[in-house]
Structures are given as C-alpha cells and as structure tokens.
Short mmCIF file of C-alpha atoms in Angstrom, two decimals:
data_model
loop_
_atom_site.label_atom_id
_atom_site.label_comp_id
_atom_site.label_asym_id
_atom_site.label_seq_id
_atom_site.Cartn_x
_atom_site.Cartn_y
_atom_site.Cartn_z
CA UNK A 1 -21.38 -15.49 26.90
CA UNK A 2 -22.68 -17.06 30.13
CA UNK A 3 -20.23 -17.11 33.04
CA UNK A 4 -20.15 -20.91 33.35
CA UNK A 5 -19.11 -21.20 29.69
CA UNK A 6 -16.38 -18.58 30.02
CA UNK A 7 -14.69 -20.61 32.70
CA UNK A 8 -14.33 -23.52 30.33
CA UNK A 9 -10.98 -23.60 28.60
CA UNK A 10 -11.44 -23.58 24.82
CA UNK A 11 -9.40 -26.36 23.20
CA UNK A 12 -6.82 -25.66 20.50
CA UNK A 13 -8.44 -25.88 17.07
CA UNK A 14 -7.59 -29.41 15.80
CA UNK A 15 -8.57 -28.60 12.18
CA UNK A 16 -6.04 -29.12 9.39
CA UNK A 17 -4.66 -25.70 8.30
CA UNK A 18 -6.76 -24.17 5.52
CA UNK A 19 -5.59 -20.54 5.58
CA UNK A 20 -2.58 -19.46 3.54
CA UNK A 21 -1.09 -16.04 4.23
CA UNK A 22 1.22 -14.44 1.65
CA UNK A 23 3.45 -11.54 2.59
CA UNK A 24 5.77 -9.89 0.07
CA UNK A 25 9.12 -9.22 1.72
CA UNK A 26 9.99 -5.51 2.06
CA UNK A 27 7.55 -5.08 -0.80
CA UNK A 28 8.41 -1.65 -2.21
CA UNK A 29 12.15 -2.12 -1.80
CA UNK A 30 12.06 -5.57 -3.42
CA UNK A 31 9.97 -4.28 -6.34
CA UNK A 32 12.45 -1.42 -6.86
CA UNK A 33 15.32 -3.92 -6.80
CA UNK A 34 13.44 -6.08 -9.28
CA UNK A 35 12.88 -3.09 -11.58
CA UNK A 36 16.45 -1.82 -11.37
CA UNK A 37 18.99 -4.64 -11.42
CA UNK A 38 21.75 -2.21 -10.38
CA UNK A 39 20.12 -1.91 -6.96
CA UNK A 40 20.02 -5.64 -6.24
CA UNK A 41 22.09 -6.78 -3.29
CA UNK A 42 22.56 -3.18 -2.14
CA UNK A 43 21.06 -1.42 0.89
CA UNK A 44 18.03 0.42 -0.40
CA UNK A 45 15.44 2.66 1.23
CA UNK A 46 12.17 3.79 -0.33
CA UNK A 47 10.75 7.14 0.67
CA UNK A 48 7.87 9.36 -0.37
CA UNK A 49 10.00 12.46 -0.91
CA UNK A 50 13.71 12.65 -1.55
CA UNK A 51 14.52 15.08 1.27
CA UNK A 52 16.70 14.80 4.40
CA UNK A 53 13.76 14.61 6.79
CA UNK A 54 11.69 12.18 4.71
CA UNK A 55 11.17 8.88 6.43
CA UNK A 56 11.97 5.42 5.12
CA UNK A 57 8.68 3.72 4.16
CA UNK A 58 10.38 0.48 3.12
CA UNK A 59 13.91 -0.85 3.47
CA UNK A 60 15.57 -3.72 1.64
CA UNK A 61 16.89 -6.66 3.66
CA UNK A 62 20.46 -5.47 3.02
CA UNK A 63 19.55 -2.13 4.63
CA UNK A 64 17.67 -3.79 7.51
CA UNK A 65 20.73 -5.94 8.25
CA UNK A 66 22.67 -2.72 8.82
CA UNK A 67 20.14 -1.33 11.27
CA UNK A 68 17.85 0.69 9.01
CA UNK A 69 14.26 0.52 10.21
CA UNK A 70 11.00 1.61 8.62
CA UNK A 71 10.02 5.03 9.96
CA UNK A 72 13.58 6.33 10.37
CA UNK A 73 14.41 9.68 8.80
CA UNK A 74 16.83 9.57 5.89
CA UNK A 75 19.59 11.32 7.86
CA UNK A 76 19.22 8.86 10.76
CA UNK A 77 19.20 5.89 8.39
CA UNK A 78 22.34 7.19 6.73
CA UNK A 79 24.13 7.14 10.11
CA UNK A 80 23.39 3.43 10.45
CA UNK A 81 24.14 2.64 6.83
CA UNK A 82 26.39 5.13 5.02
CA UNK A 83 25.95 3.33 1.66
CA UNK A 84 22.16 3.53 1.80
CA UNK A 85 20.53 4.38 -1.53
CA UNK A 86 17.19 6.17 -1.33
CA UNK A 87 14.64 6.09 -4.13
CA UNK A 88 11.24 7.73 -4.40
CA UNK A 89 8.08 5.61 -4.41
CA UNK A 90 6.57 4.68 -7.77
CA UNK A 91 2.95 3.52 -7.15
CA UNK A 92 2.24 2.11 -10.67
CA UNK A 93 4.97 -0.49 -10.13
CA UNK A 94 3.49 -1.62 -6.83
CA UNK A 95 0.03 -1.64 -8.37
CA UNK A 96 1.26 -3.96 -11.10
CA UNK A 97 2.82 -6.38 -8.62
CA UNK A 98 -0.33 -6.19 -6.47
CA UNK A 99 -2.49 -7.13 -9.47
CA UNK A 100 -0.19 -10.02 -10.37
CA UNK A 101 -0.35 -11.32 -6.80
CA UNK A 102 -4.15 -11.08 -6.74
CA UNK A 103 -4.33 -12.95 -10.07
CA UNK A 104 -2.13 -15.76 -8.75
CA UNK A 105 -4.16 -16.01 -5.54
CA UNK A 106 -7.50 -16.04 -7.42
CA UNK A 107 -6.37 -19.04 -9.44
CA UNK A 108 -6.50 -21.14 -6.25
CA UNK A 109 -9.65 -19.99 -4.54
CA UNK A 110 -12.38 -17.40 -5.04
CA UNK A 111 -12.21 -16.74 -1.33
CA UNK A 112 -9.25 -14.40 -1.08
CA UNK A 113 -8.70 -11.17 0.79
CA UNK A 114 -6.03 -8.51 0.49
CA UNK A 115 -5.02 -7.12 3.88
CA UNK A 116 -2.90 -4.40 2.28
CA UNK A 117 -0.79 -3.81 -0.82
CA UNK A 118 1.64 -6.58 0.04
CA UNK A 119 -0.36 -9.03 2.14
CA UNK A 120 -3.06 -11.44 1.15
CA UNK A 121 -5.02 -14.40 2.48
CA UNK A 122 -6.29 -17.45 0.60
CA UNK A 123 -9.02 -19.35 2.39
CA UNK A 124 -9.00 -22.96 1.15
CA UNK A 125 -12.22 -23.96 2.90
CA UNK A 126 -14.77 -25.01 0.25
CA UNK A 127 -12.30 -24.93 -2.65
CA UNK A 128 -12.38 -27.40 -5.51
CA UNK A 129 -11.31 -30.91 -4.58
CA UNK A 130 -8.37 -31.15 -6.96
CA UNK A 131 -6.81 -28.10 -5.30
CA UNK A 132 -7.87 -28.94 -1.79
CA UNK A 133 -6.34 -32.41 -1.94
CA UNK A 134 -2.84 -31.09 -2.57
CA UNK A 135 -0.79 -30.21 0.52
CA UNK A 136 -0.84 -26.46 1.17
CA UNK A 137 2.95 -26.44 1.53
CA UNK A 138 3.21 -27.54 -2.13
CA UNK A 139 0.80 -24.78 -3.16
CA UNK A 140 2.85 -22.30 -1.10
CA UNK A 141 6.06 -23.20 -2.95
CA UNK A 142 4.16 -23.05 -6.26
CA UNK A 143 2.96 -19.50 -5.47
CA UNK A 144 6.53 -18.42 -4.72
CA UNK A 145 7.68 -19.81 -8.07
CA UNK A 146 4.78 -18.26 -10.00
CA UNK A 147 5.54 -14.86 -8.47
CA UNK A 148 9.13 -15.17 -9.69
CA UNK A 149 7.98 -16.29 -13.16
CA UNK A 150 5.30 -13.62 -13.56
CA UNK A 151 7.02 -10.60 -12.00
CA UNK A 152 10.72 -11.28 -11.86
CA UNK A 153 13.53 -13.37 -10.43
CA UNK A 154 14.20 -11.05 -7.46
CA UNK A 155 10.69 -11.31 -6.00
CA UNK A 156 10.43 -13.12 -2.69
CA UNK A 157 7.51 -13.77 -0.42
CA UNK A 158 6.81 -15.36 2.93
CA UNK A 159 4.09 -17.93 3.18
CA UNK A 160 2.35 -18.89 6.41
CA UNK A 161 -0.17 -21.73 6.73
CA UNK A 162 -2.39 -22.19 9.78
CA UNK A 163 -6.00 -22.87 10.84
CA UNK A 164 -6.83 -19.15 11.24
CA UNK A 165 -5.76 -15.79 9.83
CA UNK A 166 -3.83 -14.67 12.90
CA UNK A 167 -1.70 -17.82 13.16
CA UNK A 168 -1.13 -17.84 9.39
CA UNK A 169 0.28 -14.30 9.62
CA UNK A 170 2.39 -15.34 12.58
CA UNK A 171 3.71 -18.31 10.58
CA UNK A 172 4.57 -16.02 7.66
CA UNK A 173 6.76 -13.88 9.90
CA UNK A 174 8.81 -16.73 11.37
CA UNK A 175 11.53 -17.07 8.74
CA UNK A 176 12.08 -13.92 6.73
CA UNK A 177 12.88 -13.54 3.89
CA UNK A 178 11.40 -16.16 1.59
CA UNK A 179 10.18 -18.53 4.32
CA UNK A 180 7.34 -21.02 4.44
CA UNK A 181 6.02 -22.17 7.80
CA UNK A 182 3.05 -24.16 8.98
CA UNK A 183 1.40 -23.86 12.37
CA UNK A 184 -0.93 -26.66 13.43
CA UNK A 185 -2.39 -27.74 16.76
CA UNK A 186 0.60 -30.07 17.06
CA UNK A 187 3.38 -27.47 16.87
CA UNK A 188 1.53 -24.39 18.19
CA UNK A 189 3.07 -24.54 21.66
CA UNK A 190 6.55 -25.18 20.25
CA UNK A 191 6.22 -22.21 17.89
CA UNK A 192 5.02 -19.81 20.59
CA UNK A 193 7.81 -20.97 22.92
CA UNK A 194 10.46 -19.17 20.94
CA UNK A 195 8.59 -15.89 20.63
CA UNK A 196 8.20 -12.68 22.60
CA UNK A 197 4.83 -11.08 23.34
CA UNK A 198 5.58 -8.19 21.00
CA UNK A 199 6.27 -10.64 18.15
CA UNK A 200 2.52 -11.28 18.04
CA UNK A 201 0.63 -9.05 15.61
CA UNK A 202 -1.51 -6.64 17.62
CA UNK A 203 0.62 -6.76 20.78
CA UNK A 204 2.74 -3.63 21.10
CA UNK A 205 4.10 -1.88 24.21
CA UNK A 206 0.72 -0.93 25.68
CA UNK A 207 -0.88 -4.34 25.35
CA UNK A 208 2.34 -5.91 26.57
CA UNK A 209 2.16 -3.74 29.73
CA UNK A 210 -1.48 -4.81 30.25
CA UNK A 211 -0.52 -8.46 29.96
CA UNK A 212 2.50 -8.05 32.23
CA UNK A 213 0.30 -6.42 34.86
CA UNK A 214 -1.75 -9.63 34.92
CA UNK A 215 1.38 -11.80 35.26
CA UNK A 216 1.57 -12.81 31.58
CA UNK A 217 5.10 -12.45 30.24
CA UNK A 218 5.36 -14.95 27.38
CA UNK A 219 3.11 -16.00 24.46
CA UNK A 220 2.79 -19.45 26.08
CA UNK A 221 1.41 -17.90 29.28
CA UNK A 222 -0.88 -15.80 27.06
CA UNK A 223 -2.09 -19.01 25.38
CA UNK A 224 -2.77 -20.68 28.72
CA UNK A 225 -4.48 -17.66 30.26
CA UNK A 226 -8.20 -18.26 30.88
CA UNK A 227 -10.71 -16.24 28.89
CA UNK A 228 -12.18 -14.79 32.09
CA UNK A 229 -8.81 -13.25 33.05
CA UNK A 230 -8.26 -11.77 29.60
CA UNK A 231 -11.78 -10.31 29.42
CA UNK A 232 -11.98 -8.91 32.94
CA UNK A 233 -8.42 -8.07 33.96
CA UNK A 234 -6.27 -7.62 30.88
CA UNK A 235 -8.33 -6.07 28.11
CA UNK A 236 -11.50 -5.18 29.99
CA UNK A 237 -13.59 -5.95 26.90
CA UNK A 238 -14.64 -8.59 24.42
CA UNK A 239 -11.14 -8.24 22.89
CA UNK A 240 -9.93 -10.58 25.63
CA UNK A 241 -12.20 -13.33 24.41
CA UNK A 242 -11.12 -12.71 20.81
CA UNK A 243 -7.47 -13.10 21.82
CA UNK A 244 -8.33 -16.30 23.68
CA UNK A 245 -9.87 -17.79 20.52
CA UNK A 246 -7.32 -16.30 18.12
CA UNK A 247 -4.34 -17.85 19.89
CA UNK A 248 -6.05 -21.25 19.91
CA UNK A 249 -6.53 -21.21 16.15
CA UNK A 250 -10.22 -20.31 16.02
CA UNK A 251 -11.24 -17.71 13.44
CA UNK A 252 -12.27 -14.28 14.74
CA UNK A 253 -10.71 -11.98 12.15
CA UNK A 254 -12.87 -12.95 9.21
CA UNK A 255 -14.54 -9.56 9.02
CA UNK A 256 -15.09 -6.95 6.35
CA UNK A 257 -15.22 -3.34 7.44
CA UNK A 258 -17.30 -0.84 5.52
CA UNK A 259 -15.93 2.59 4.58
CA UNK A 260 -16.74 5.08 7.34
CA UNK A 261 -14.64 8.07 6.28
CA UNK A 262 -12.96 9.25 3.11
CA UNK A 263 -10.28 11.91 3.19
CA UNK A 264 -6.76 13.02 2.53
CA UNK A 265 -3.99 14.58 4.56
CA UNK A 266 -0.81 16.42 3.70
CA UNK A 267 2.35 17.41 5.56
CA UNK A 268 3.09 20.92 4.25
CA UNK A 269 5.93 21.27 1.78
CA UNK A 270 6.72 24.65 3.37
CA UNK A 271 6.68 24.90 7.19
CA UNK A 272 6.38 28.72 6.98
CA UNK A 273 3.58 28.74 4.42
CA UNK A 274 1.33 31.76 4.10
CA UNK A 275 -2.42 31.51 4.70
CA UNK A 276 -2.97 31.73 0.94
CA UNK A 277 -0.68 28.78 0.30
CA UNK A 278 -2.38 26.70 2.98
CA UNK A 279 -5.77 27.42 1.38
CA UNK A 280 -4.37 26.35 -1.97
CA UNK A 281 -3.30 23.01 -0.46
CA UNK A 282 -6.65 22.70 1.31
CA UNK A 283 -8.46 23.16 -2.01
CA UNK A 284 -6.39 20.38 -3.52
CA UNK A 285 -7.11 18.06 -0.60
CA UNK A 286 -10.84 18.76 -1.04
CA UNK A 287 -10.57 18.01 -4.75
CA UNK A 288 -8.77 14.76 -4.01
CA UNK A 289 -11.34 13.82 -1.36
CA UNK A 290 -14.19 14.56 -3.80
CA UNK A 291 -12.54 12.37 -6.43
CA UNK A 292 -12.34 9.44 -4.00
CA UNK A 293 -15.89 10.02 -2.78
CA UNK A 294 -17.33 9.95 -6.31
CA UNK A 295 -15.11 6.99 -7.30
CA UNK A 296 -16.59 4.94 -4.46
CA UNK A 297 -20.15 6.11 -5.29
CA UNK A 298 -20.70 7.87 -1.98
CA UNK A 299 -21.93 11.24 -0.85
CA UNK A 300 -21.27 12.60 2.63
CA UNK A 301 -23.16 14.60 5.24
CA UNK A 302 -20.27 15.49 7.53
CA UNK A 303 -16.86 17.02 7.15
CA UNK A 304 -13.94 17.33 9.52
CA UNK A 305 -10.72 19.34 9.41
CA UNK A 306 -7.54 18.64 11.33
CA UNK A 307 -4.69 21.12 11.57
CA UNK A 308 -1.30 20.66 13.21
CA UNK A 309 0.93 23.63 14.01
CA UNK A 310 4.70 24.02 14.03
CA UNK A 311 4.70 24.06 17.84
CA UNK A 312 3.14 20.59 17.86
CA UNK A 313 -0.30 21.84 18.94
CA UNK A 314 -3.26 20.60 16.98
CA UNK A 315 -6.76 21.86 16.27
CA UNK A 316 -9.69 20.04 14.76
CA UNK A 317 -13.30 20.69 14.03
CA UNK A 318 -16.14 18.70 12.52
CA UNK A 319 -19.68 19.45 11.42
CA UNK A 320 -22.61 17.38 10.23
CA UNK A 321 -25.01 18.92 7.70
CA UNK A 322 -28.59 18.15 6.83
CA UNK A 323 -27.96 17.84 3.13
CA UNK A 324 -25.55 15.45 1.45
CA UNK A 325 -22.72 16.61 -0.79
CA UNK A 326 -20.17 15.11 -3.17
CA UNK A 327 -19.02 17.81 -5.61
CA UNK A 328 -15.63 19.46 -5.12
CA UNK A 329 -16.99 23.04 -4.71
CA UNK A 330 -19.43 21.82 -2.07
CA UNK A 331 -16.70 20.01 -0.14
CA UNK A 332 -14.40 23.04 -0.37
CA UNK A 333 -17.13 25.47 0.77
CA UNK A 334 -17.92 23.34 3.81
CA UNK A 335 -14.25 22.70 4.61
CA UNK A 336 -13.51 26.42 4.40
CA UNK A 337 -16.36 27.13 6.79
CA UNK A 338 -14.55 25.06 9.43
CA UNK A 339 -11.02 25.99 8.42
CA UNK A 340 -11.73 29.71 8.85
CA UNK A 341 -12.32 29.08 12.57
CA UNK A 342 -8.82 27.73 13.24
CA UNK A 343 -6.66 29.72 15.71
CA UNK A 344 -3.96 31.67 13.86
CA UNK A 345 -1.13 31.57 16.36
CA UNK A 346 1.44 29.63 14.36
CA UNK A 347 2.33 28.21 10.98
CA UNK A 348 0.51 25.08 9.86
CA UNK A 349 2.61 21.99 9.17
CA UNK A 350 -0.10 19.39 8.61
CA UNK A 351 -3.55 19.57 7.15
CA UNK A 352 -6.23 16.94 6.86
CA UNK A 353 -9.75 16.86 5.37
CA UNK A 354 -12.15 13.97 5.74
CA UNK A 355 -15.78 13.34 4.98
CA UNK A 356 -17.93 11.17 7.22
CA UNK A 357 -21.60 10.08 7.53
CA UNK A 358 -21.28 8.44 4.14
CA UNK A 359 -24.34 7.42 2.15
CA UNK A 360 -24.88 5.95 -1.33
CA UNK A 361 -24.52 8.69 -3.91
CA UNK A 362 -27.52 10.80 -4.87
CA UNK A 363 -25.94 11.81 -8.18
CA UNK A 364 -28.84 10.33 -10.18
CA UNK A 365 -31.40 12.37 -8.29
CA UNK A 366 -32.08 15.72 -9.97
CA UNK A 367 -32.46 18.66 -7.62
CA UNK A 368 -35.29 21.16 -7.85
CA UNK A 369 -32.67 23.90 -7.60
CA UNK A 370 -31.15 24.78 -10.96
CA UNK A 371 -27.87 25.98 -9.38
CA UNK A 372 -27.30 22.61 -7.70
CA UNK A 373 -27.92 20.75 -10.95
CA UNK A 374 -25.47 22.98 -12.82
CA UNK A 375 -22.74 22.30 -10.26
CA UNK A 376 -23.34 18.56 -10.47
CA UNK A 377 -23.25 18.53 -14.27
CA UNK A 378 -20.07 20.56 -14.23
CA UNK A 379 -18.46 18.09 -11.80
CA UNK A 380 -19.47 15.17 -14.03
CA UNK A 381 -17.97 16.90 -17.08
CA UNK A 382 -14.71 17.68 -15.26
CA UNK A 383 -14.47 14.10 -13.98
CA UNK A 384 -14.98 12.78 -17.51
CA UNK A 385 -12.22 15.05 -18.85
CA UNK A 386 -9.87 13.94 -16.08
CA UNK A 387 -10.65 10.30 -16.79
CA UNK A 388 -9.70 10.90 -20.41
CA UNK A 389 -6.55 12.95 -19.92
CA UNK A 390 -5.45 12.02 -16.37
CA UNK A 391 -6.29 13.29 -12.90
CA UNK A 392 -6.03 17.06 -12.28
CA UNK A 393 -5.83 17.95 -15.98
CA UNK A 394 -8.83 20.22 -15.39
CA UNK A 395 -8.59 21.49 -11.88
CA UNK A 396 -10.13 23.84 -9.39
CA UNK A 397 -8.63 27.39 -9.77
CA UNK A 398 -8.09 27.61 -6.00
CA UNK A 399 -5.84 24.54 -6.06
CA UNK A 400 -3.83 25.54 -9.14
CA UNK A 401 -0.25 24.26 -8.90
CA UNK A 402 -0.82 22.25 -5.72
CA UNK A 403 -0.84 18.91 -7.55
CA UNK A 404 2.88 19.43 -8.29
CA UNK A 405 3.54 19.57 -4.53
CA UNK A 406 0.95 17.10 -3.24
CA UNK A 407 2.00 14.07 -5.20
CA UNK A 408 -0.04 10.93 -5.08
CA UNK A 409 1.73 8.41 -2.89
CA UNK A 410 1.12 4.85 -1.83
CA UNK A 411 -2.20 4.30 -0.06
CA UNK A 412 -1.07 2.42 3.05
CA UNK A 413 -3.44 -0.07 4.55
CA UNK A 414 -6.07 0.13 1.86
CA UNK A 415 -5.94 -0.66 -1.82
CA UNK A 416 -9.43 0.66 -2.55
CA UNK A 417 -8.26 3.63 -4.64
CA UNK A 418 -5.34 2.07 -6.46
CA UNK A 419 -6.92 2.24 -9.92
CA UNK A 420 -7.99 5.84 -9.38
CA UNK A 421 -4.66 7.03 -8.01
CA UNK A 422 -2.54 5.50 -10.74
CA UNK A 423 -4.28 7.46 -13.50
CA UNK A 424 -1.65 10.14 -13.94
CA UNK A 425 -1.81 13.12 -16.26
CA UNK B 1 20.50 9.71 -2.41
CA UNK B 2 19.52 8.27 -5.76
CA UNK B 3 18.99 11.01 -8.33
CA UNK B 4 17.83 10.02 -11.77
CA UNK B 5 18.77 12.21 -14.73
CA UNK B 6 15.46 13.09 -16.33
CA UNK B 7 15.72 12.94 -20.14
CA UNK B 8 12.12 12.70 -21.50
CA UNK B 9 13.15 12.45 -25.17
CA UNK B 10 11.98 10.26 -28.03
CA UNK B 11 14.45 7.48 -28.87
CA UNK B 12 14.77 4.74 -31.46
CA UNK B 13 14.64 1.14 -30.44
CA UNK B 14 16.46 -0.61 -33.25
CA UNK B 15 16.54 -4.19 -31.97
CA UNK B 16 14.16 -6.28 -29.90
CA UNK B 17 14.27 -9.63 -28.21
CA UNK B 18 11.39 -11.97 -27.53
CA UNK B 19 10.66 -14.16 -24.57
CA UNK B 20 8.08 -16.86 -24.16
CA UNK B 21 6.80 -16.14 -20.68
CA UNK B 22 3.88 -18.13 -19.26
CA UNK B 23 2.72 -19.11 -22.76
CA UNK B 24 2.71 -15.45 -23.93
CA UNK B 25 5.29 -14.22 -26.38
CA UNK B 26 6.60 -10.95 -24.97
CA UNK B 27 8.74 -8.35 -26.66
CA UNK B 28 11.52 -6.31 -25.04
CA UNK B 29 13.90 -3.63 -26.32
CA UNK B 30 17.43 -4.85 -26.99
CA UNK B 31 19.23 -1.91 -28.52
CA UNK B 32 18.51 1.81 -28.26
CA UNK B 33 19.89 4.68 -30.32
CA UNK B 34 19.82 8.12 -28.85
CA UNK B 35 21.78 11.27 -29.74
CA UNK B 36 24.23 9.26 -31.82
CA UNK B 37 24.86 6.81 -28.96
CA UNK B 38 24.04 3.15 -28.99
CA UNK B 39 22.99 1.33 -25.83
CA UNK B 40 22.75 -2.46 -25.67
CA UNK B 41 20.50 -3.66 -22.87
CA UNK B 42 21.66 -6.69 -20.94
CA UNK B 43 18.69 -7.21 -18.62
CA UNK B 44 15.05 -6.27 -18.20
CA UNK B 45 14.06 -5.33 -14.68
CA UNK B 46 10.30 -4.87 -14.65
CA UNK B 47 7.75 -4.16 -17.33
CA UNK B 48 4.54 -2.65 -16.06
CA UNK B 49 1.63 -0.84 -17.64
CA UNK B 50 0.45 2.55 -16.48
CA UNK B 51 -2.10 5.05 -17.72
CA UNK B 52 -1.85 8.62 -18.86
CA UNK B 53 -5.50 9.51 -19.02
CA UNK B 54 -6.94 6.81 -21.28
CA UNK B 55 -3.64 6.16 -23.06
CA UNK B 56 -1.90 2.93 -22.16
CA UNK B 57 1.81 3.33 -21.49
CA UNK B 58 4.17 0.38 -21.00
CA UNK B 59 7.09 1.20 -18.74
CA UNK B 60 10.32 -0.76 -19.27
CA UNK B 61 13.01 -0.63 -16.62
CA UNK B 62 16.18 -1.77 -18.38
CA UNK B 63 19.88 -1.95 -17.64
CA UNK B 64 23.00 -2.15 -19.77
CA UNK B 65 25.12 -3.34 -16.86
CA UNK B 66 26.41 0.11 -15.92
CA UNK B 67 23.27 2.25 -15.68
CA UNK B 68 19.50 1.84 -15.29
CA UNK B 69 17.23 3.17 -18.03
CA UNK B 70 13.54 3.89 -17.81
CA UNK B 71 11.76 3.67 -21.17
CA UNK B 72 8.11 4.27 -21.95
CA UNK B 73 6.25 2.83 -24.90
CA UNK B 74 3.09 4.68 -25.90
CA UNK B 75 0.73 1.96 -27.18
CA UNK B 76 -1.38 4.53 -29.04
CA UNK B 77 1.32 6.65 -30.72
CA UNK B 78 3.69 3.61 -30.98
CA UNK B 79 6.57 5.77 -29.82
CA UNK B 80 9.43 5.16 -27.38
CA UNK B 81 10.51 7.74 -24.82
CA UNK B 82 13.64 7.60 -22.69
CA UNK B 83 12.37 8.96 -19.39
CA UNK B 84 15.42 8.77 -17.14
CA UNK B 85 18.91 7.35 -16.69
CA UNK B 86 20.43 6.53 -13.31
CA UNK B 87 24.14 5.81 -13.38
CA UNK B 88 25.23 6.56 -9.82
CA UNK B 89 28.22 4.59 -8.56
CA UNK B 90 26.95 2.30 -5.82
CA UNK B 91 28.65 0.40 -3.01
CA UNK B 92 29.61 -3.28 -3.61
CA UNK B 93 26.85 -5.85 -3.92
CA UNK B 94 25.94 -8.16 -1.02
CA UNK B 95 24.72 -11.66 -1.88
CA UNK B 96 23.40 -12.39 1.60
CA UNK B 97 19.74 -11.91 0.72
CA UNK B 98 19.72 -13.00 -2.90
CA UNK B 99 16.85 -15.43 -3.59
CA UNK B 100 17.76 -19.09 -3.74
CA UNK B 101 16.49 -20.99 -6.79
#
C-alpha cells in the first residue's frame, strides 16, 4: 500500500453486522454431560487417556469454576477440584453433534464455515431476503433453541454477531456460557474498553509484549494505533495492517487454506520402549498417514520424521523424493530410511510422521513397473476391506497390535478426517 | 476417575417409548432385561449413530436415575448390546451452570 494511504486512519466499518459466530461451550464436556445425565451439574474433565499424567482436553463449567483449566494434568486438576470426574473422549458423539450443528447452520445460509469441531461461522451476506430481513439476534436465539431440540436439553452455545469474523468471535466470548452478544460500530469502543489485550483472539504473551513495547497497553489503544505503527514497529509485517483492519470491523480472515501436510503423531505409551516397539508404532503412524492421504485423494513427494527423547532433546529429518507415493508400504519404507538415521542416545517419548509436497493422486495412472502396480492394487484391496469391516481390520504386519495402543482421538483444529476416523472396527 | 464397567453382552429391550421430535417419530428403549434383572430407564441422554465397518450402529446413552447405561442397537442384526454401566457415586450436583429455558 502506498505510504500516503497508510497514514490515513481507516474508519470503523459502519455496516450492519452480517456475521454470526457460534461456539459450543466446553464442547466435549457438555456433550458428555448431555449423554450421561448423571454427570450434569458436576465438575467434569475430558481426557484422551485415563492416566494420571493425561491432560484435560475439555472441562465443564463446574470444573472451570473450581480452577480446572484445559491443558492441566489430571493430578494437578484433582488438586484444584477433588471431586473432578474424568472421562475418556468419545469422537463419534462429537461427530454427531458437529453434524447436527452444521445442518442447523446450513439451513440459514449456504455460506458457512467450520473453524473447528465446536466453532462455526454463518455469513449472512447475500442470503435469501426472508432470512436476511429478520434480526440476527432472533436467529441467534433460534439456533440455540434448535440445538437444544435436536441434540438435547443440556446443550449450550455462545453466539456472537458482528461485521467481521474476528469481532463476531470476540462477541461470542463475552458472556459465557450461553451468551449472545452483538458488536457494531456503535458499541465497539465500549466493548473493547472492558477487555484486556490477551482477551483478543490471536494476542498472547508474545504479541502483548510487542504491543507493550510500542506503548499499547489496552485494546482501545490498539484500536486507535495507526496502521503505520503496527506495520513498522509492532509486528514488522503485513500482519500489522491486518490487525488494523480486523479491529475496525473490516474482513481479513475470510480465507481458505489448502492442505500442505498430512501426518500423525503419537506420545509413546511406554517411555522405556525398545527399538522394536518404536518401529511398530512408527509403522502404525505410517499406515494412518497413508489412510488420510488416500482419503483426501493426495499423493506426496516428501516425508518428514520428528522424534523427541526422554531428556527433552528432539531430532528431525525430512527428504523430498522425485517420485510420488501414497501406499502404506511406500510411506513406511521412506519413513524408515529417515528414522534409521536418528541418534540412539535415549528412549523415544514422541514420534511424528508427516508427508509434504502434496499433489493430486496418481492412483489412476498405471505404472510401467509390474511391482508398483501390484502394490497399488493390494493397497486398494486392503482399503476396501477396511471400509467394509472398519479401519485396521486388515493391517500391516509391522504395526500388528499398535492400533490397540494408538487409539484414534479427536482431530483438533481440523474436521477434515472426521468421517474416516469414526469408522471403527 | 470415571471407570465404566464393560459388559458387552446381548440384552432384551422389552418396552419402548416414542417421541415426536422435530416431526420425526423416534423410538427409545424404556425397559431392559438382563441376567434376570429389570432396568427401567428414566431418561435418554444422547442417541448417536456410529459405524462398525459398513454396519450402522445406534448408540443410546441411558440412565435409570442411579447409573448410566450405554446400549448399542445393530441396525443390520436388529440386536441390542449392553456395552457398559457406570454407577460411580459422584459429588453433589451444582445448579450454577444449568441452562435456563
């Protein structure tokens, strides 16, 4: 942007709010309380594994009121809340609620977007007139009621309405649980007045320190800061300009990101695992990665391995190949090639495999090499069997037994593989 | 820690109740007989479908007021399985965050 334009202060977006943000409150914990009436009104934590060191991935409001926070270990959470009940995650339940939420949202506008399992956006720009003419607050209350009717009486959600995605999310976090708030150009300043910098999504300790260094201590000062200052002094990049627009209600987050990597990681079930056991887990991770790769219709040219040791040290390696690959044996062969180079000075506690340099699948293209074709046909046959009888019914011999340890958990952040992951054996 | 007792046994559902939800008539188990015991369900928590391979399984989370029961209905074999019972004694209920209607 030219310098003379940057110096101009962008006005606050005067448009009537057209973005509705829906956020399910403590999603996994609320769904568990909905499913099991005995847990309602009690402090509840949801974890991926029922062990002492497992961390809380979701806490009910009753647990949060007693100081339990997401990310705490079970033993730490128990110190804050002795009556805490921990349950293991159950992805099919969350998938069901997710689908119900998407169905409700679709009935208002075709222009919807799911930010994660429990967050969604409805964009009311260009919707039908009979919907668009109703106040969005009425639609927000209607969505809350429909969620209760379709899923269950314990379900609660926050609704935020604003001119852009960022302010709509901010509005949804103002009165938890079960709130509905609207931010417009009229009440923007009043809303930001009562907030801290870290209350804004995307501003954590580091960004807060950057802003403080430039003399910005409150969201209101952040709002009033000129774009030039944010670009040059605070963020040192175009991010400064994005923040300048975002806070003023102009849309900058309406972006779709393509898939760049596909992979899987696992924190070892045994911190003193033998090399053989680690290879068994690695084989399973490769199988899982291959499954995702083929599900999305991709093949990859690069693979990377990340290993973390008991001491806290980490090692990683990556390699790009000339040929593309997508079958499980091919992924495992290439992963092993890198894995064999890892320094053997301690036990491995975390292992990760990911494929990059993704391209549309070449599965329809026959190879001139008979061996390659055989491997591809075998992979197709195994995939078909697993579709029929559930994932990992027919499995790689190297990964035998690993699926009992590496259970499929909730895909945080993305919901791209939900259908695939919920197909149990 | 919440430990469910895994049962995984076929059971008989001897009574059902029906609910007209969003213009769809839906059916829920009301009474279960299992190993000579009779359990009357008082509330349905969540009913959600899941897949075992290509088979459609409907999972019913039910309660009789003193324990939670997880039942599975196999839509292909038309059979009911009691998957687990959780009857841990919990701390008293708080009404602070109950939804307002």
